[in-house]
């Protein structure tokens, strides 16, 4: 067996991030057990403890770090500690994100700034903190969780759409900057996925949404996690700078 890969996942306690942590901790491929995982969360301590207990895999280390992903200082300190405890970093999944929806006329400056900081600046923070290590070892896999809303827009989500469009531009620029160092950078753009983030939708909004999805249903966190796992696996070694929509056909 080759040694485990070492992954950092932001926003790992709930929804899509939680499914990604589980996928990376259980996936095995080509003699590599994916993966030792350090996950970052912001507030839900019980969610972090629960997740650590849920993953019963004695072959993998699962570490939890409480940190605000919007802070570069905290990102750098967290990455440093994770690297010391895991022995390095091979994979970064930028998943942490929030919504603060409103029509622009009613959207406050704080709603705009909070979403840009949590969804876009966090991607800058963690990418900046890991790449010096990845460049040195000439290997890295970075996957950013964007959204179909960053591609097609959505009324009431100008802040969110702008942050996710920013993530896509950032992904492509990083892919170009880092390709020669054997670091791939891709984005996954989920459609509507059943998580806490979408649990506030009314039945009427849910019906409207599913009518727009050719597959006729919302996705599950695992639908996203599988694609993230693939992009981190050796089968995807020649894929970089791509945005893969996982949306039941919504944006085809
Ligand atoms: P979720 O269930 O609300 O979970 C969000 C996660 O991010 C939580 O673990 C939360 O930690 C963490 N987080 C939020 N702000 C943070 C911060 N400042 N620092 C550190 N951690 C922070 O969301 P989700 O639906 O799984 O979404 C995950 C990602 O997928 C987001 O980037 C979202 O934009 C994207 N996405 C979701 C959908 C969807 O339909 N659900 C669609 C497209 C894209 P705490 O619980 O500790 O706060």
mmCIF file of N, CA and C and ligand atoms in Angstrom, residues 9-20 39-45 47-48 65-71 74 94-100 114 117-119 122-123 126 144-150 160 163-164 167 188-201 209 218-219 221 224 246, ligand 1:
data_model
loop_
_atom_site.group_PDB
_atom_site.id
_atom_site.type_symbol
_atom_site.label_atom_id
_atom_site.label_comp_id
_atom_site.label_asym_id
_atom_site.label_seq_id
_atom_site.Cartn_x
_atom_site.Cartn_y
_atom_site.Cartn_z
ATOM 1 N N UNK A 9 -10.365 19.919 4.284
ATOM 2 C CA UNK A 9 -11.706 20.223 3.750
ATOM 3 C C UNK A 9 -12.298 21.354 4.579
ATOM 4 N N UNK A 10 -12.646 22.480 3.956
ATOM 5 C CA UNK A 10 -13.294 23.550 4.720
ATOM 6 C C UNK A 10 -14.805 23.304 4.745
ATOM 7 N N UNK A 11 -15.425 23.670 5.867
ATOM 8 C CA UNK A 11 -16.876 23.450 5.992
ATOM 9 C C UNK A 11 -17.214 21.980 5.998
ATOM 10 N N UNK A 12 -16.463 21.197 6.801
ATOM 11 C CA UNK A 12 -16.618 19.741 6.735
ATOM 12 C C UNK A 12 -17.708 19.163 7.614
ATOM 13 N N UNK A 13 -18.331 19.963 8.466
ATOM 14 C CA UNK A 13 -19.221 19.353 9.462
ATOM 15 C C UNK A 13 -20.608 19.010 8.950
ATOM 16 N N UNK A 14 -21.085 19.753 7.942
ATOM 17 C CA UNK A 14 -22.489 19.540 7.545
ATOM 18 C C UNK A 14 -22.589 19.400 6.030
ATOM 19 N N UNK A 15 -23.740 18.909 5.559
ATOM 20 C CA UNK A 15 -24.099 18.921 4.147
ATOM 21 C C UNK A 15 -23.056 18.326 3.222
ATOM 22 N N UNK A 16 -22.712 19.080 2.197
ATOM 23 C CA UNK A 16 -21.811 18.592 1.144
ATOM 24 C C UNK A 16 -20.412 18.320 1.711
ATOM 25 N N UNK A 17 -19.926 19.223 2.572
ATOM 26 C CA UNK A 17 -18.579 19.058 3.131
ATOM 27 C C UNK A 17 -18.459 17.786 3.948
ATOM 28 N N UNK A 18 -19.503 17.492 4.701
ATOM 29 C CA UNK A 18 -19.516 16.273 5.528
ATOM 30 C C UNK A 18 -19.428 15.026 4.630
ATOM 31 N N UNK A 19 -20.195 15.039 3.531
ATOM 32 C CA UNK A 19 -20.161 13.897 2.593
ATOM 33 C C UNK A 19 -18.777 13.785 1.946
ATOM 34 N N UNK A 20 -18.132 14.930 1.708
ATOM 35 C CA UNK A 20 -16.782 14.914 1.111
ATOM 36 C C UNK A 20 -15.777 14.310 2.091
ATOM 37 N N UNK A 39 -10.665 18.581 8.821
ATOM 38 C CA UNK A 39 -11.766 19.423 8.350
ATOM 39 C C UNK A 39 -11.930 20.652 9.234
ATOM 40 N N UNK A 40 -12.393 21.729 8.590
ATOM 41 C CA UNK A 40 -12.541 23.017 9.268
ATOM 42 C C UNK A 40 -14.034 23.293 9.423
ATOM 43 N N UNK A 41 -14.421 23.813 10.574
ATOM 44 C CA UNK A 41 -15.811 24.238 10.755
ATOM 45 C C UNK A 41 -15.803 25.520 11.561
ATOM 46 N N UNK A 42 -16.986 26.143 11.639
ATOM 47 C CA UNK A 42 -17.028 27.478 12.227
ATOM 48 C C UNK A 42 -17.720 27.516 13.577
ATOM 49 N N UNK A 43 -18.825 26.748 13.710
ATOM 50 C CA UNK A 43 -19.619 26.932 14.924
ATOM 51 C C UNK A 43 -20.142 25.638 15.544
ATOM 52 N N UNK A 44 -20.455 24.635 14.738
ATOM 53 C CA UNK A 44 -21.207 23.494 15.280
ATOM 54 C C UNK A 44 -20.268 22.419 15.850
ATOM 55 N N UNK A 45 -19.920 22.576 17.164
ATOM 56 C CA UNK A 45 -18.999 21.630 17.809
ATOM 57 C C UNK A 45 -19.561 20.204 17.833
ATOM 58 N N UNK A 47 -21.592 18.842 15.742
ATOM 59 C CA UNK A 47 -21.515 18.245 14.385
ATOM 60 C C UNK A 47 -20.114 17.689 14.152
ATOM 61 N N UNK A 48 -19.091 18.419 14.640
ATOM 62 C CA UNK A 48 -17.707 17.993 14.419
ATOM 63 C C UNK A 48 -17.423 16.699 15.183
ATOM 64 N N UNK A 65 -10.849 21.087 13.121
ATOM 65 C CA UNK A 65 -10.293 22.392 13.510
ATOM 66 C C UNK A 65 -11.408 23.430 13.488
ATOM 67 N N UNK A 66 -11.569 24.131 14.588
ATOM 68 C CA UNK A 66 -12.567 25.207 14.619
ATOM 69 C C UNK A 66 -11.872 26.493 14.203
ATOM 70 N N UNK A 67 -12.272 27.057 13.087
ATOM 71 C CA UNK A 67 -11.632 28.292 12.601
ATOM 72 C C UNK A 67 -12.596 29.003 11.665
ATOM 73 N N UNK A 68 -12.445 30.311 11.593
ATOM 74 C CA UNK A 68 -13.274 31.084 10.667
ATOM 75 C C UNK A 68 -12.550 31.154 9.324
ATOM 76 N N UNK A 69 -13.144 30.544 8.306
ATOM 77 C CA UNK A 69 -12.476 30.455 6.993
ATOM 78 C C UNK A 69 -12.306 31.821 6.326
ATOM 79 N N UNK A 70 -12.985 32.851 6.850
ATOM 80 C CA UNK A 70 -12.859 34.176 6.233
ATOM 81 C C UNK A 70 -11.564 34.878 6.649
ATOM 82 N N UNK A 71 -10.853 34.311 7.634
ATOM 83 C CA UNK A 71 -9.639 34.961 8.146
ATOM 84 C C UNK A 71 -8.385 34.293 7.590
ATOM 85 N N UNK A 74 -6.160 32.924 10.466
ATOM 86 C CA UNK A 74 -6.643 31.643 11.006
ATOM 87 C C UNK A 74 -6.406 30.500 10.017
ATOM 88 N N UNK A 94 -12.088 23.384 -1.010
ATOM 89 C CA UNK A 94 -12.677 24.639 -0.537
ATOM 90 C C UNK A 94 -14.191 24.534 -0.670
ATOM 91 N N UNK A 95 -14.835 24.216 0.445
ATOM 92 C CA UNK A 95 -16.278 23.946 0.404
ATOM 93 C C UNK A 95 -17.106 24.907 1.264
ATOM 94 N N UNK A 96 -16.493 25.536 2.288
ATOM 95 C CA UNK A 96 -17.275 26.369 3.219
ATOM 96 C C UNK A 96 -18.048 27.432 2.458
ATOM 97 N N UNK A 97 -19.278 27.652 2.847
ATOM 98 C CA UNK A 97 -20.060 28.685 2.166
ATOM 99 C C UNK A 97 -21.343 28.986 2.912
ATOM 100 N N UNK A 98 -21.894 30.168 2.621
ATOM 101 C CA UNK A 98 -23.154 30.596 3.246
ATOM 102 C C UNK A 98 -24.029 31.281 2.187
ATOM 103 N N UNK A 99 -25.301 31.476 2.530
ATOM 104 C CA UNK A 99 -26.173 32.333 1.722
ATOM 105 C C UNK A 99 -26.753 33.434 2.609
ATOM 106 N N UNK A 100 -26.998 34.587 2.037
ATOM 107 C CA UNK A 100 -27.745 35.670 2.687
ATOM 108 C C UNK A 100 -28.608 36.284 1.581
ATOM 109 N N UNK A 114 -20.487 39.624 3.777
ATOM 110 C CA UNK A 114 -20.402 38.332 4.484
ATOM 111 C C UNK A 114 -20.320 37.169 3.489
ATOM 112 N N UNK A 117 -16.977 37.156 1.606
ATOM 113 C CA UNK A 117 -15.898 36.698 2.502
ATOM 114 C C UNK A 117 -15.962 35.197 2.760
ATOM 115 N N UNK A 118 -17.152 34.687 3.036
ATOM 116 C CA UNK A 118 -17.271 33.252 3.367
ATOM 117 C C UNK A 118 -17.071 32.376 2.123
ATOM 118 N N UNK A 119 -17.549 32.828 0.980
ATOM 119 C CA UNK A 119 -17.551 31.940 -0.205
ATOM 120 C C UNK A 119 -16.340 32.137 -1.112
ATOM 121 N N UNK A 122 -12.504 33.002 1.478
ATOM 122 C CA UNK A 122 -12.056 31.758 2.128
ATOM 123 C C UNK A 122 -11.278 30.878 1.147
ATOM 124 N N UNK A 123 -11.671 30.917 -0.115
ATOM 125 C CA UNK A 123 -10.985 30.103 -1.141
ATOM 126 C C UNK A 123 -9.575 30.660 -1.363
ATOM 127 N N UNK A 126 -7.376 29.708 1.986
ATOM 128 C CA UNK A 126 -6.869 28.329 2.133
ATOM 129 C C UNK A 126 -5.962 27.938 0.969
ATOM 130 N N UNK A 144 -12.621 23.293 -5.757
ATOM 131 C CA UNK A 144 -13.422 24.372 -5.193
ATOM 132 C C UNK A 144 -14.905 24.101 -5.455
ATOM 133 N N UNK A 145 -15.717 24.259 -4.418
ATOM 134 C CA UNK A 145 -17.152 24.037 -4.610
ATOM 135 C C UNK A 145 -17.787 25.374 -5.005
ATOM 136 N N UNK A 146 -18.175 25.459 -6.270
ATOM 137 C CA UNK A 146 -18.820 26.668 -6.799
ATOM 138 C C UNK A 146 -20.337 26.463 -6.712
ATOM 139 N N UNK A 147 -21.059 26.838 -7.758
ATOM 140 C CA UNK A 147 -22.509 26.608 -7.813
ATOM 141 C C UNK A 147 -22.971 26.900 -9.231
ATOM 142 N N UNK A 148 -24.043 26.251 -9.653
ATOM 143 C CA UNK A 148 -24.615 26.597 -10.970
ATOM 144 C C UNK A 148 -25.075 28.055 -10.978
ATOM 145 N N UNK A 149 -25.386 28.576 -9.777
ATOM 146 C CA UNK A 149 -25.830 29.980 -9.687
ATOM 147 C C UNK A 149 -24.713 30.935 -10.125
ATOM 148 N N UNK A 150 -23.465 30.526 -9.959
ATOM 149 C CA UNK A 150 -22.330 31.334 -10.437
ATOM 150 C C UNK A 150 -22.212 31.315 -11.950
ATOM 151 N N UNK A 160 -24.426 35.903 -3.735
ATOM 152 C CA UNK A 160 -24.004 34.495 -3.825
ATOM 153 C C UNK A 160 -23.493 34.177 -5.235
ATOM 154 N N UNK A 163 -20.129 35.685 -5.772
ATOM 155 C CA UNK A 163 -19.062 34.946 -5.067
ATOM 156 C C UNK A 163 -18.706 33.671 -5.824
ATOM 157 N N UNK A 164 -19.705 32.987 -6.350
ATOM 158 C CA UNK A 164 -19.437 31.702 -7.009
ATOM 159 C C UNK A 164 -18.851 31.908 -8.412
ATOM 160 N N UNK A 167 -15.350 32.362 -7.690
ATOM 161 C CA UNK A 167 -14.667 31.082 -7.420
ATOM 162 C C UNK A 167 -14.272 30.417 -8.743
ATOM 163 N N UNK A 188 -16.326 22.159 -8.805
ATOM 164 C CA UNK A 188 -17.572 21.410 -8.980
ATOM 165 C C UNK A 188 -18.697 22.410 -8.730
ATOM 166 N N UNK A 189 -19.657 22.448 -9.657
ATOM 167 C CA UNK A 189 -20.778 23.390 -9.515
ATOM 168 C C UNK A 189 -22.048 22.590 -9.235
ATOM 169 N N UNK A 190 -22.422 22.479 -7.952
ATOM 170 C CA UNK A 190 -23.650 21.753 -7.646
ATOM 171 C C UNK A 190 -24.888 22.523 -8.108
ATOM 172 N N UNK A 191 -25.925 21.760 -8.454
ATOM 173 C CA UNK A 191 -27.248 22.371 -8.658
ATOM 174 C C UNK A 191 -27.893 22.502 -7.282
ATOM 175 N N UNK A 192 -29.169 22.090 -7.157
ATOM 176 C CA UNK A 192 -29.838 22.176 -5.849
ATOM 177 C C UNK A 192 -29.691 20.859 -5.107
ATOM 178 N N UNK A 193 -29.062 20.928 -3.938
ATOM 179 C CA UNK A 193 -28.702 19.739 -3.170
ATOM 180 C C UNK A 193 -29.396 19.806 -1.809
ATOM 181 N N UNK A 194 -29.912 18.653 -1.354
ATOM 182 C CA UNK A 194 -30.623 18.587 -0.061
ATOM 183 C C UNK A 194 -29.642 18.762 1.108
ATOM 184 N N UNK A 195 -29.532 19.972 1.648
ATOM 185 C CA UNK A 195 -28.702 20.225 2.834
ATOM 186 C C UNK A 195 -29.414 21.288 3.688
ATOM 187 N N UNK A 196 -28.789 21.664 4.810
ATOM 188 C CA UNK A 196 -29.365 22.728 5.648
ATOM 189 C C UNK A 196 -29.557 24.011 4.837
ATOM 190 N N UNK A 197 -28.610 24.234 3.873
ATOM 191 C CA UNK A 197 -28.647 25.473 3.093
ATOM 192 C C UNK A 197 -29.943 25.605 2.292
ATOM 193 N N UNK A 198 -30.478 24.474 1.819
ATOM 194 C CA UNK A 198 -31.688 24.523 0.984
ATOM 195 C C UNK A 198 -32.932 24.107 1.775
ATOM 196 N N UNK A 199 -32.752 23.833 3.096
ATOM 197 C CA UNK A 199 -33.890 23.332 3.871
ATOM 198 C C UNK A 199 -34.927 24.427 4.130
ATOM 199 N N UNK A 200 -34.505 25.716 3.929
ATOM 200 C CA UNK A 200 -35.457 26.806 4.192
ATOM 201 C C UNK A 200 -36.442 27.010 3.041
ATOM 202 N N UNK A 201 -36.238 26.315 1.920
ATOM 203 C CA UNK A 201 -37.126 26.513 0.769
ATOM 204 C C UNK A 201 -38.549 26.054 1.106
ATOM 205 N N UNK A 209 -38.418 24.614 -8.379
ATOM 206 C CA UNK A 209 -37.029 24.230 -8.667
ATOM 207 C C UNK A 209 -36.945 22.870 -9.341
ATOM 208 N N UNK A 218 -33.993 17.023 -6.499
ATOM 209 C CA UNK A 218 -32.775 17.664 -5.993
ATOM 210 C C UNK A 218 -31.694 16.597 -5.803
ATOM 211 N N UNK A 219 -30.449 17.052 -5.753
ATOM 212 C CA UNK A 219 -29.342 16.107 -5.577
ATOM 213 C C UNK A 219 -29.075 15.818 -4.113
ATOM 214 N N UNK A 221 -25.929 15.216 -1.088
ATOM 215 C CA UNK A 221 -24.513 15.588 -0.855
ATOM 216 C C UNK A 221 -23.547 14.563 -1.447
ATOM 217 N N UNK A 224 -22.283 14.999 -5.008
ATOM 218 C CA UNK A 224 -21.171 15.945 -5.175
ATOM 219 C C UNK A 224 -19.872 15.305 -4.688
ATOM 220 N N UNK A 246 -22.864 19.437 -11.446
ATOM 221 C CA UNK A 246 -23.504 18.198 -10.951
ATOM 222 C C UNK A 246 -24.898 18.644 -10.527
HETATM 223 P P1 LIG B 1 -24.338 23.848 4.785
HETATM 224 O O1 LIG B 1 -25.078 22.570 4.976
HETATM 225 O O2 LIG B 1 -24.953 25.117 5.237
HETATM 226 O O3 LIG B 1 -22.868 23.675 5.457
HETATM 227 C C1 LIG B 1 -21.956 24.713 5.371
HETATM 228 C C2 LIG B 1 -20.644 24.300 6.024
HETATM 229 O O4 LIG B 1 -19.719 25.399 5.899
HETATM 230 C C3 LIG B 1 -20.760 24.008 7.497
HETATM 231 O O5 LIG B 1 -19.902 22.943 7.832
HETATM 232 C C4 LIG B 1 -20.282 25.313 8.170
HETATM 233 O O6 LIG B 1 -19.706 25.103 9.444
HETATM 234 C C5 LIG B 1 -19.202 25.736 7.170
HETATM 235 N N1 LIG B 1 -18.916 27.169 7.211
HETATM 236 C C6 LIG B 1 -19.709 28.203 6.857
HETATM 237 N N2 LIG B 1 -19.087 29.373 7.035
HETATM 238 C C7 LIG B 1 -17.837 29.076 7.508
HETATM 239 C C8 LIG B 1 -16.735 29.848 7.907
HETATM 240 N N3 LIG B 1 -16.743 31.184 7.863
HETATM 241 N N4 LIG B 1 -15.629 29.204 8.352
HETATM 242 C C9 LIG B 1 -15.572 27.849 8.441
HETATM 243 N N5 LIG B 1 -16.608 27.065 8.076
HETATM 244 C C10 LIG B 1 -17.737 27.666 7.631
HETATM 245 O O7 LIG B 1 -23.978 24.091 3.236
HETATM 246 P P2 LIG B 1 -23.964 23.082 2.004
HETATM 247 O O8 LIG B 1 -25.290 23.140 1.346
HETATM 248 O O9 LIG B 1 -23.378 21.784 2.378
HETATM 249 O O10 LIG B 1 -22.955 23.877 1.051
HETATM 250 C C11 LIG B 1 -21.573 23.553 0.945
HETATM 251 C C12 LIG B 1 -20.992 24.310 -0.237
HETATM 252 O O11 LIG B 1 -21.697 23.929 -1.423
HETATM 253 C C13 LIG B 1 -21.124 25.819 -0.117
HETATM 254 O O12 LIG B 1 -19.982 26.444 -0.669
HETATM 255 C C14 LIG B 1 -22.343 26.124 -0.971
HETATM 256 O O13 LIG B 1 -22.335 27.429 -1.480
HETATM 257 C C15 LIG B 1 -22.177 25.091 -2.076
HETATM 258 N N6 LIG B 1 -23.426 24.777 -2.779
HETATM 259 C C16 LIG B 1 -24.495 24.255 -2.131
HETATM 260 C C17 LIG B 1 -25.658 23.985 -2.857
HETATM 261 C C18 LIG B 1 -26.884 23.391 -2.220
HETATM 262 O O14 LIG B 1 -27.909 23.277 -2.917
HETATM 263 N N7 LIG B 1 -26.852 22.964 -0.981
HETATM 264 C C19 LIG B 1 -25.730 24.271 -4.228
HETATM 265 C C20 LIG B 1 -24.621 24.819 -4.841
HETATM 266 C C21 LIG B 1 -23.463 25.062 -4.116
HETATM 267 P P3 LIG B 1 -20.578 25.408 10.816
HETATM 268 O O15 LIG B 1 -21.762 24.530 10.789
HETATM 269 O O16 LIG B 1 -19.637 25.078 11.915
HETATM 270 O O17 LIG B 1 -20.929 26.852 10.737
#
